[in-house]
């Protein structure tokens, strides 16, 4: 059944919204259950499609999983098969996170090459090169990565040519079971990577440099780990998306269950644009701006400005006074939302990886189409301020990464409904 979101414009928001667990932390932690000798319970799991897809893949491999609300238990002791089939992997590229753990545990595995996606080609060459440096042989056969390391993976020194989040996570998990010490250089520092490192450390893995770009891991020589039950960290991108919803409607809203330090670059940018903030123990309140100022943005790896927030800020910049320049430095095609925003009256010029966004634009409701997870949320933000009622189609993209989106927006006072196409 296909649905669309119907959103009435010219809305003010108010109140508070509770942020769910981070999809991009839940996914590597679920993959890490393949390293565990015991059953694990993960809490604060977001109820999103990508999590359900990875659980299906784990079950397909033989694992026993039980999901109750935001708590999931996973027992991978029955896992025998080491082949992650195309049918599931094609639905979610993050399935590639099973490659490192499966290879480290079984000495061989077949994982379907993830397709590209709307935002870019999304290669995995850095994942594969690192595993080869750890002694694996890698072949590509009929769209599958066929990896072998019959004597186990060997600790070594690996320098990532580029900072890669899932590449770092794959190799961290592989190194945890490797024979000997692995030194990783140019590792991603995203909070989701840090949480994975902390879970490995708490499982008894000797790991140094957590949170930095240089990490040393003493492998367990193939011994499965005693991974502890874990609460998934809050989703900083969901949190940033709701802050942008408050900002674009120039409303006072509060987001709760957040880790303030994970939001620094987003809050700093909103402060530069004229918004105020009050922070509580685990909450952040956005205060309206007397005037929304234009601001230039360049996406970069954490702790820089997140690429996953670029589309949402682009929608906000259409309401700022003045022109904003947005540079997308991580992905080659992450401007799919531009043409949809233009259909609502935005004036955005693209030149290579740079977008020039005119401010003070009166947006008008339209039928628009989601193309990738974060672009879709930008269309919702634009719809909140547009004249008339906007329909956002293909919202299956949203359901991949945002839990109960229309419920949360309604709780903030938005007039938003999920209707059948
Ligand atoms: C992770 O994707 C996130 N996904 C993405 O979030 C996020 O946009 C991205 O990191 C950047 O922050 C998950 O964590 C599940 P990368 P990932 O490897 O790991 C190039 C969302 O909306 N690269 O850090 O796939 C790559 O092409 C998603 O939740 C190589 O060249 O991103 C890109 O230009 C969208 N070779 C850059 O590195 C490789 O082997 C960063 O990619 C790997 C990556």
Short mmCIF file of C-alpha atoms and ligand atoms in Angstrom, two decimals:
data_model
loop_
_atom_site.label_atom_id
_atom_site.label_comp_id
_atom_site.label_asym_id
_atom_site.label_seq_id
_atom_site.Cartn_x
_atom_site.Cartn_y
_atom_site.Cartn_z
CA UNK A 1 0.00 0.00 0.00
CA UNK A 2 1.44 3.41 -0.96
CA UNK A 3 0.88 6.48 1.20
CA UNK A 4 1.57 10.18 0.97
CA UNK A 5 1.77 12.91 3.60
CA UNK A 6 -0.68 15.80 3.39
CA UNK A 7 0.72 18.87 5.18
CA UNK A 8 -1.10 22.18 5.69
CA UNK A 9 1.26 25.17 5.43
CA UNK A 10 1.72 28.38 7.41
CA UNK A 11 1.94 26.41 10.65
CA UNK A 12 3.49 27.47 13.93
CA UNK A 13 4.80 24.64 16.10
CA UNK A 14 4.87 24.38 19.87
CA UNK A 15 5.60 21.89 22.65
CA UNK A 16 8.17 19.15 22.83
CA UNK A 17 9.09 15.99 20.96
CA UNK A 18 10.97 12.93 22.22
CA UNK A 19 13.87 11.82 20.02
CA UNK A 20 14.23 8.10 19.19
CA UNK A 21 17.33 5.94 19.15
CA UNK A 22 19.83 6.49 16.33
CA UNK A 23 19.21 4.31 13.25
CA UNK A 24 22.89 4.65 12.32
CA UNK A 25 23.94 3.30 15.69
CA UNK A 26 21.32 0.55 15.90
CA UNK A 27 22.47 -0.87 12.54
CA UNK A 28 26.17 -1.47 13.40
CA UNK A 29 25.19 -2.72 16.88
CA UNK A 30 22.82 -5.25 15.30
CA UNK A 31 25.62 -6.34 12.97
CA UNK A 32 27.93 -6.64 16.01
CA UNK A 33 25.62 -9.31 17.48
CA UNK A 34 27.32 -11.64 14.96
CA UNK A 35 30.49 -11.29 17.09
CA UNK A 36 28.72 -12.32 20.28
CA UNK A 37 28.77 -15.68 22.07
CA UNK A 38 25.58 -14.80 23.99
CA UNK A 39 22.15 -13.35 23.47
CA UNK A 40 22.08 -9.55 23.56
CA UNK A 41 19.32 -7.05 24.33
CA UNK A 42 19.46 -3.64 22.66
CA UNK A 43 17.10 -0.92 23.95
CA UNK A 44 16.02 2.45 22.53
CA UNK A 45 15.87 0.81 19.09
CA UNK A 46 14.02 3.11 16.62
CA UNK A 47 10.92 1.64 15.00
CA UNK A 48 12.11 2.25 11.40
CA UNK A 49 12.20 0.10 8.27
CA UNK A 50 16.00 -0.10 8.01
CA UNK A 51 16.20 -1.74 11.46
CA UNK A 52 13.51 -4.26 10.48
CA UNK A 53 15.39 -5.01 7.25
CA UNK A 54 18.63 -5.79 9.11
CA UNK A 55 16.76 -7.95 11.63
CA UNK A 56 15.31 -9.89 8.68
CA UNK A 57 18.82 -10.36 7.29
CA UNK A 58 20.08 -11.66 10.67
CA UNK A 59 17.13 -14.10 10.83
CA UNK A 60 17.93 -15.14 7.26
CA UNK A 61 21.42 -16.04 8.50
CA UNK A 62 19.90 -18.17 11.27
CA UNK A 63 19.79 -15.74 14.21
CA UNK A 64 16.86 -15.66 16.66
CA UNK A 65 15.48 -12.15 17.13
CA UNK A 66 12.63 -10.77 19.22
CA UNK A 67 11.49 -7.14 18.82
CA UNK A 68 9.12 -5.65 21.46
CA UNK A 69 8.56 -1.94 20.89
CA UNK A 70 11.98 -0.33 21.20
CA UNK A 71 13.71 -3.36 22.74
CA UNK A 72 15.19 -6.15 20.63
CA UNK A 73 16.97 -9.30 21.70
CA UNK A 74 19.25 -11.10 19.25
CA UNK A 75 20.83 -14.52 19.63
CA UNK A 76 23.26 -15.33 16.81
CA UNK A 77 24.59 -18.59 18.28
CA UNK A 78 22.43 -20.59 15.80
CA UNK A 79 23.90 -18.62 12.80
CA UNK A 80 25.37 -21.10 10.33
CA UNK A 81 24.95 -19.45 6.94
CA UNK A 82 27.38 -16.71 5.96
CA UNK A 83 25.58 -15.51 2.88
CA UNK A 84 23.68 -12.20 3.01
CA UNK A 85 21.36 -12.49 0.07
CA UNK A 86 20.73 -9.84 -2.56
CA UNK A 87 17.01 -9.67 -2.01
CA UNK A 88 17.47 -8.17 1.46
CA UNK A 89 20.75 -6.31 0.93
CA UNK A 90 19.35 -4.44 -2.09
CA UNK A 91 16.78 -2.86 0.24
CA UNK A 92 19.42 -1.40 2.49
CA UNK A 93 23.07 -0.74 1.75
CA UNK A 94 23.96 -0.76 5.45
CA UNK A 95 23.60 -4.57 5.23
CA UNK A 96 27.24 -4.37 4.14
CA UNK A 97 27.93 -4.03 7.89
CA UNK A 98 27.51 -7.83 8.16
CA UNK A 99 30.58 -8.37 5.93
CA UNK A 100 33.27 -7.71 8.57
CA UNK A 101 31.63 -9.70 11.39
CA UNK A 102 30.67 -12.69 9.16
CA UNK A 103 34.17 -12.93 7.66
CA UNK A 104 35.85 -12.60 11.07
CA UNK A 105 33.58 -15.23 12.62
CA UNK A 106 33.31 -17.84 9.86
CA UNK A 107 36.43 -17.23 7.76
CA UNK A 108 34.27 -16.93 4.66
CA UNK A 109 31.11 -15.10 3.59
CA UNK A 110 29.14 -13.86 0.62
CA UNK A 111 27.45 -10.48 0.92
CA UNK A 112 25.60 -8.90 -1.96
CA UNK A 113 27.16 -5.70 -3.27
CA UNK A 114 24.90 -2.90 -2.05
CA UNK A 115 23.26 -1.05 -4.93
CA UNK A 116 24.04 2.62 -5.22
CA UNK A 117 21.26 4.92 -4.17
CA UNK A 118 19.80 8.30 -4.99
CA UNK A 119 22.57 10.27 -3.28
CA UNK A 120 25.46 8.69 -5.04
CA UNK A 121 27.38 5.66 -6.22
CA UNK A 122 28.25 4.75 -2.59
CA UNK A 123 31.25 2.45 -3.31
CA UNK A 124 32.64 0.01 -0.72
CA UNK A 125 36.19 -0.16 -2.09
CA UNK A 126 37.67 1.06 1.21
CA UNK A 127 35.86 -1.71 3.15
CA UNK A 128 37.23 -4.38 0.77
CA UNK A 129 40.78 -2.96 0.57
CA UNK A 130 41.04 -2.96 4.38
CA UNK A 131 39.86 -6.59 4.63
CA UNK A 132 42.41 -7.62 1.98
CA UNK A 133 45.09 -5.89 4.03
CA UNK A 134 43.94 -8.11 6.95
CA UNK A 135 44.64 -11.18 4.79
CA UNK A 136 41.26 -11.81 3.22
CA UNK A 137 40.84 -12.73 -0.43
CA UNK A 138 37.98 -10.81 -1.99
CA UNK A 139 36.25 -11.71 -5.26
CA UNK A 140 33.21 -10.11 -6.87
CA UNK A 141 30.93 -12.77 -8.33
CA UNK A 142 27.51 -12.11 -9.87
CA UNK A 143 27.06 -9.00 -7.74
CA UNK A 144 28.24 -10.67 -4.55
CA UNK A 145 31.34 -9.95 -2.50
CA UNK A 146 32.87 -13.40 -1.89
CA UNK A 147 35.34 -13.01 0.99
CA UNK A 148 37.63 -15.72 2.37
CA UNK A 149 40.02 -15.74 5.32
CA UNK A 150 40.27 -19.45 6.25
CA UNK A 151 43.03 -18.85 8.80
CA UNK A 152 41.25 -15.86 10.26
CA UNK A 153 41.92 -12.13 9.71
CA UNK A 154 45.31 -10.79 10.74
CA UNK A 155 45.94 -7.62 12.71
CA UNK A 156 47.76 -4.96 10.64
CA UNK A 157 47.96 -1.21 10.11
CA UNK A 158 45.21 0.29 7.92
CA UNK A 159 45.01 3.90 6.73
CA UNK A 160 41.60 4.79 5.29
CA UNK A 161 42.07 6.91 2.14
CA UNK A 162 38.77 8.61 2.99
CA UNK A 163 36.82 8.87 6.23
CA UNK A 164 34.08 6.24 5.90
CA UNK A 165 31.49 5.66 8.65
CA UNK A 166 30.36 2.12 7.79
CA UNK A 167 33.85 1.32 6.48
CA UNK A 168 35.27 2.19 9.91
CA UNK A 169 32.53 0.17 11.62
CA UNK A 170 33.04 -2.89 9.40
CA UNK A 171 36.77 -2.97 10.03
CA UNK A 172 36.44 -2.23 13.77
CA UNK A 173 34.22 -5.33 14.06
CA UNK A 174 36.54 -7.44 11.91
CA UNK A 175 39.58 -6.32 13.94
CA UNK A 176 37.85 -7.25 17.21
CA UNK A 177 38.08 -10.95 16.25
CA UNK A 178 41.34 -10.73 14.26
CA UNK A 179 44.62 -12.50 15.15
CA UNK A 180 46.84 -9.78 16.64
CA UNK A 181 46.81 -6.01 16.86
CA UNK A 182 45.17 -3.74 14.26
CA UNK A 183 46.05 -0.04 14.03
CA UNK A 184 43.43 2.03 12.19
CA UNK A 185 44.19 5.55 10.93
CA UNK A 186 41.69 8.13 9.62
CA UNK A 187 38.78 6.40 11.37
CA UNK A 188 35.37 8.12 11.38
CA UNK A 189 34.58 9.88 14.70
CA UNK A 190 30.78 9.92 14.41
CA UNK A 191 29.01 9.24 17.77
CA UNK A 192 27.63 6.05 16.23
CA UNK A 193 31.18 4.79 15.59
CA UNK A 194 32.12 5.77 19.17
CA UNK A 195 29.18 3.78 20.59
CA UNK A 196 30.27 0.69 18.62
CA UNK A 197 33.82 1.07 20.02
CA UNK A 198 32.43 1.38 23.56
CA UNK A 199 30.34 -1.78 23.11
CA UNK A 200 33.43 -3.68 21.88
CA UNK A 201 35.49 -2.33 24.80
CA UNK A 202 32.77 -3.32 27.31
CA UNK A 203 32.79 -6.80 25.71
CA UNK A 204 36.43 -7.15 26.76
CA UNK A 205 38.16 -6.02 23.56
CA UNK A 206 41.33 -4.01 24.26
CA UNK A 207 40.72 -0.84 22.24
CA UNK A 208 42.51 2.51 22.44
CA UNK A 209 41.83 5.91 20.88
CA UNK A 210 38.01 5.74 21.03
CA UNK A 211 36.57 8.97 19.62
CA UNK A 212 39.78 9.85 17.80
CA UNK A 213 40.83 9.13 14.21
CA UNK A 214 43.53 6.68 15.37
CA UNK A 215 42.34 3.43 16.97
CA UNK A 216 44.32 0.39 18.12
CA UNK A 217 42.51 -2.91 18.69
CA UNK A 218 43.85 -6.15 20.15
CA UNK A 219 41.92 -8.94 18.38
CA UNK A 220 40.48 -11.97 20.19
CA UNK A 221 42.03 -14.56 17.79
CA UNK A 222 38.58 -15.63 16.70
CA UNK A 223 37.11 -15.94 20.22
CA UNK A 224 33.49 -14.72 20.22
CA UNK A 225 32.83 -11.73 22.50
CA UNK A 226 30.76 -11.30 25.64
CA UNK A 227 28.79 -8.32 24.33
CA UNK A 228 26.71 -6.56 26.99
CA UNK A 229 23.13 -5.28 26.74
CA UNK A 230 23.18 -1.72 25.38
CA UNK A 231 20.94 1.34 25.07
CA UNK A 232 21.23 2.93 21.60
CA UNK A 233 22.26 6.62 21.64
CA UNK A 234 19.70 9.24 20.51
CA UNK A 235 19.40 10.04 16.80
CA UNK A 236 21.24 13.36 16.29
CA UNK A 237 19.90 13.69 12.74
CA UNK A 238 16.28 13.20 13.81
CA UNK A 239 16.97 15.75 16.58
CA UNK A 240 18.45 18.20 14.05
CA UNK A 241 15.49 17.69 11.73
CA UNK A 242 13.02 18.72 14.45
CA UNK A 243 15.18 21.71 15.41
CA UNK A 244 15.00 22.77 11.74
CA UNK A 245 11.20 22.31 11.82
CA UNK A 246 11.06 24.72 14.78
CA UNK A 247 13.48 27.07 12.98
CA UNK A 248 11.70 27.17 9.61
CA UNK A 249 8.37 27.97 11.35
CA UNK A 250 10.22 30.30 13.75
CA UNK A 251 8.59 28.58 16.73
CA UNK A 252 9.70 27.72 20.25
CA UNK A 253 10.02 23.92 20.52
CA UNK A 254 11.85 21.48 22.78
CA UNK A 255 13.50 18.20 21.83
CA UNK A 256 14.06 15.68 24.65
CA UNK A 257 16.18 12.54 25.11
CA UNK A 258 19.13 14.08 23.25
CA UNK A 259 22.88 14.29 23.85
CA UNK A 260 23.72 17.98 23.52
CA UNK A 261 27.36 17.45 22.52
CA UNK A 262 26.26 15.44 19.44
CA UNK A 263 24.31 18.47 18.18
CA UNK A 264 27.01 21.14 18.49
CA UNK A 265 27.58 21.87 14.79
CA UNK A 266 23.81 21.99 14.15
CA UNK A 267 23.12 24.30 17.12
CA UNK A 268 26.05 26.55 16.21
CA UNK A 269 24.71 26.96 12.67
CA UNK A 270 21.20 27.78 13.95
CA UNK A 271 22.67 30.31 16.40
CA UNK A 272 24.53 31.96 13.48
CA UNK A 273 21.15 32.18 11.72
CA UNK A 274 19.67 34.10 14.69
CA UNK A 275 18.04 31.41 16.84
CA UNK A 276 18.48 31.14 20.62
CA UNK A 277 18.79 28.01 22.76
CA UNK A 278 18.07 26.81 26.28
CA UNK A 279 19.62 23.46 27.25
CA UNK A 280 18.46 21.07 29.97
CA UNK A 281 19.96 17.80 31.28
CA UNK A 282 19.01 15.88 28.11
CA UNK A 283 16.86 18.43 26.28
CA UNK A 284 17.35 21.40 23.96
CA UNK A 285 14.83 24.24 23.46
CA UNK A 286 14.96 26.34 20.29
CA UNK A 287 13.96 30.00 20.73
CA UNK A 288 12.58 31.95 17.73
CA UNK A 289 14.83 34.38 15.84
CA UNK A 290 13.92 38.08 15.58
CA UNK A 291 15.27 37.77 12.02
CA UNK A 292 16.45 34.56 10.28
CA UNK A 293 19.88 35.33 8.80
CA UNK A 294 21.32 33.58 5.72
CA UNK A 295 24.33 31.39 6.40
CA UNK A 296 26.86 29.43 4.30
CA UNK A 297 27.21 25.68 4.99
CA UNK A 298 29.88 23.15 4.06
CA UNK A 299 29.21 19.51 4.96
CA UNK A 300 32.03 17.46 6.43
CA UNK A 301 32.70 14.45 8.61
CA UNK A 302 31.86 14.62 12.34
CA UNK A 303 32.27 16.87 14.28
CA UNK A 304 31.74 19.10 11.23
CA UNK A 305 28.34 19.95 9.78
CA UNK A 306 26.57 16.65 8.92
CA UNK A 307 25.72 15.86 5.30
CA UNK A 308 22.55 14.21 6.65
CA UNK A 309 21.34 17.69 7.70
CA UNK A 310 22.16 19.47 4.40
CA UNK A 311 18.73 19.10 2.80
CA UNK A 312 16.89 20.23 5.93
CA UNK A 313 19.05 23.38 6.19
CA UNK A 314 18.54 24.11 2.50
CA UNK A 315 14.79 24.27 3.12
CA UNK A 316 15.43 26.59 6.09
CA UNK A 317 17.72 28.85 4.02
CA UNK A 318 14.82 29.62 1.63
CA UNK A 319 13.25 31.52 4.57
CA UNK A 320 16.42 33.32 5.68
CA UNK A 321 17.07 36.91 4.65
CA UNK A 322 19.85 36.94 2.06
CA UNK A 323 21.61 34.30 -0.01
CA UNK A 324 23.14 31.11 1.42
CA UNK A 325 25.79 28.95 -0.26
CA UNK A 326 25.64 25.22 0.56
CA UNK A 327 28.64 23.03 -0.31
CA UNK A 328 27.98 19.25 -0.25
CA UNK A 329 31.45 17.74 0.19
CA UNK A 330 30.65 14.08 0.95
CA UNK A 331 28.28 12.84 -1.75
CA UNK A 332 28.31 13.53 -5.47
CA UNK A 333 24.54 13.71 -5.92
CA UNK A 334 22.92 14.87 -2.72
CA UNK A 335 20.87 17.68 -4.26
CA UNK A 336 17.86 15.57 -5.32
CA UNK A 337 15.63 17.72 -3.10
CA UNK A 338 16.52 20.91 -5.04
CA UNK A 339 14.17 20.27 -7.97
CA UNK A 340 11.32 19.39 -5.60
CA UNK A 341 11.91 22.53 -3.49
CA UNK A 342 11.99 24.54 -6.75
CA UNK A 343 8.53 23.20 -7.57
CA UNK A 344 7.40 24.84 -4.34
CA UNK A 345 8.87 28.15 -5.46
CA UNK A 346 12.40 27.96 -4.05
CA UNK A 347 15.11 29.69 -6.08
CA UNK A 348 18.21 27.47 -5.85
CA UNK A 349 21.07 27.42 -8.38
CA UNK A 350 23.36 24.39 -8.59
CA UNK A 351 26.98 24.47 -9.74
CA UNK A 352 28.89 21.23 -9.16
CA UNK A 353 28.72 20.38 -5.45
CA UNK A 354 27.54 23.86 -4.54
CA UNK A 355 23.99 25.26 -4.22
CA UNK A 356 23.12 28.97 -4.03
CA UNK A 357 19.87 29.42 -2.12
CA UNK A 358 17.91 32.68 -2.39
CA UNK A 359 16.20 33.69 0.84
CA UNK A 360 12.90 35.42 1.67
CA UNK A 361 11.08 33.02 -0.66
CA UNK A 362 7.29 32.64 -0.46
CA UNK A 363 6.87 28.86 -0.89
CA UNK A 364 3.70 27.43 -2.39
CA UNK A 365 2.17 24.02 -1.76
CA UNK A 366 2.67 21.39 -4.47
CA UNK A 367 2.73 17.67 -5.05
CA UNK A 368 6.35 16.70 -4.42
CA UNK A 369 8.29 13.43 -4.39
CA UNK A 370 10.69 12.12 -1.80
CA UNK A 371 13.90 10.73 -3.28
CA UNK A 372 16.10 9.81 -0.33
CA UNK A 373 15.67 9.70 3.40
CA UNK A 374 16.93 13.14 4.36
CA UNK A 375 15.69 14.96 1.24
CA UNK A 376 12.17 13.83 2.11
CA UNK A 377 12.34 15.47 5.53
CA UNK A 378 13.39 18.75 3.84
CA UNK A 379 10.17 18.64 1.80
CA UNK A 380 8.13 18.31 4.99
CA UNK A 381 9.90 21.34 6.49
CA UNK A 382 9.17 23.37 3.35
CA UNK A 383 5.54 22.24 3.42
CA UNK A 384 5.16 23.58 6.98
CA UNK A 385 5.73 27.16 5.74
CA UNK A 386 4.26 26.91 2.21
CA UNK A 387 0.96 28.55 1.24
CA UNK A 388 -1.66 25.77 0.93
CA UNK A 389 -1.55 22.02 1.47
CA UNK A 390 1.45 20.06 0.16
CA UNK A 391 1.45 16.36 -0.68
CA UNK A 392 4.74 14.52 -0.19
CA UNK A 393 4.73 11.24 -2.16
CA UNK A 394 7.02 8.15 -1.98
CA UNK A 395 7.29 8.51 1.79
CA UNK A 396 8.66 4.98 2.08
CA UNK A 397 12.00 6.82 1.93
CA UNK A 398 11.03 8.59 5.18
CA UNK A 399 9.87 5.43 6.89
CA UNK A 400 13.38 4.02 6.51
CA UNK A 401 14.78 6.43 9.06
CA UNK A 402 12.13 8.46 10.89
CA UNK A 403 10.00 6.82 13.57
CA UNK A 404 6.35 7.90 13.81
CA UNK A 405 7.08 11.08 11.89
CA UNK A 406 3.52 12.34 11.42
CA UNK A 407 2.73 11.46 15.06
CA UNK A 408 5.68 13.51 16.28
CA UNK A 409 4.94 16.46 13.99
CA UNK A 410 1.24 16.39 15.02
CA UNK A 411 2.34 16.47 18.69
CA UNK A 412 4.16 19.72 17.80
CA UNK A 413 0.94 21.16 16.40
CA UNK A 414 1.49 20.49 12.67
CA UNK A 415 -1.55 19.68 10.52
CA UNK A 416 -0.13 16.53 8.88
CA UNK A 417 -1.82 13.31 7.79
CA UNK A 418 -0.68 10.04 6.24
CA UNK A 419 -3.20 9.17 3.49
CA UNK A 420 -3.46 6.33 0.98
CA UNK A 421 -2.39 7.12 -2.59
C1 LIG B 1 26.99 6.63 6.59
O1 LIG B 1 26.94 6.14 5.27
C2 LIG B 1 25.53 6.88 6.99
N1 LIG B 1 24.80 5.61 6.95
C3 LIG B 1 24.92 7.89 6.03
O2 LIG B 1 23.60 8.15 6.48
C4 LIG B 1 25.71 9.18 6.08
O3 LIG B 1 25.18 10.08 5.13
C5 LIG B 1 27.18 8.88 5.76
O4 LIG B 1 27.70 7.87 6.65
C6 LIG B 1 28.06 10.11 5.90
O5 LIG B 1 27.94 10.61 7.21
C7 LIG B 1 24.93 4.75 7.98
O6 LIG B 1 25.65 4.99 8.94
C8 LIG B 1 24.13 3.49 7.89
P1 LIG B 1 30.63 6.87 4.12
P2 LIG B 1 28.27 5.47 4.63
O7 LIG B 1 31.21 5.53 3.86
O8 LIG B 1 29.05 4.80 5.69
C9 LIG B 1 32.94 7.51 0.08
C10 LIG B 1 21.28 8.14 6.32
O9 LIG B 1 20.54 8.96 5.83
N2 LIG B 1 33.33 6.10 0.21
O10 LIG B 1 31.01 7.61 5.35
O11 LIG B 1 27.84 4.67 3.47
C11 LIG B 1 31.42 7.66 -0.15
O12 LIG B 1 31.12 7.52 -1.52
C12 LIG B 1 22.55 7.72 5.62
O13 LIG B 1 21.09 7.59 7.42
C13 LIG B 1 34.21 5.55 -0.73
O14 LIG B 1 34.64 6.22 -1.66
O15 LIG B 1 29.04 6.75 4.13
C14 LIG B 1 31.16 9.07 0.35
O16 LIG B 1 31.51 10.00 -0.66
C15 LIG B 1 22.59 8.33 4.23
N3 LIG B 1 34.57 4.26 -0.61
C16 LIG B 1 32.15 9.22 1.52
O17 LIG B 1 33.14 8.20 1.33
C17 LIG B 1 34.12 3.46 0.42
O18 LIG B 1 34.51 2.27 0.49
C18 LIG B 1 31.52 9.00 2.88
O19 LIG B 1 30.84 7.77 2.82
C19 LIG B 1 33.25 4.03 1.36
C20 LIG B 1 32.87 5.35 1.25
#
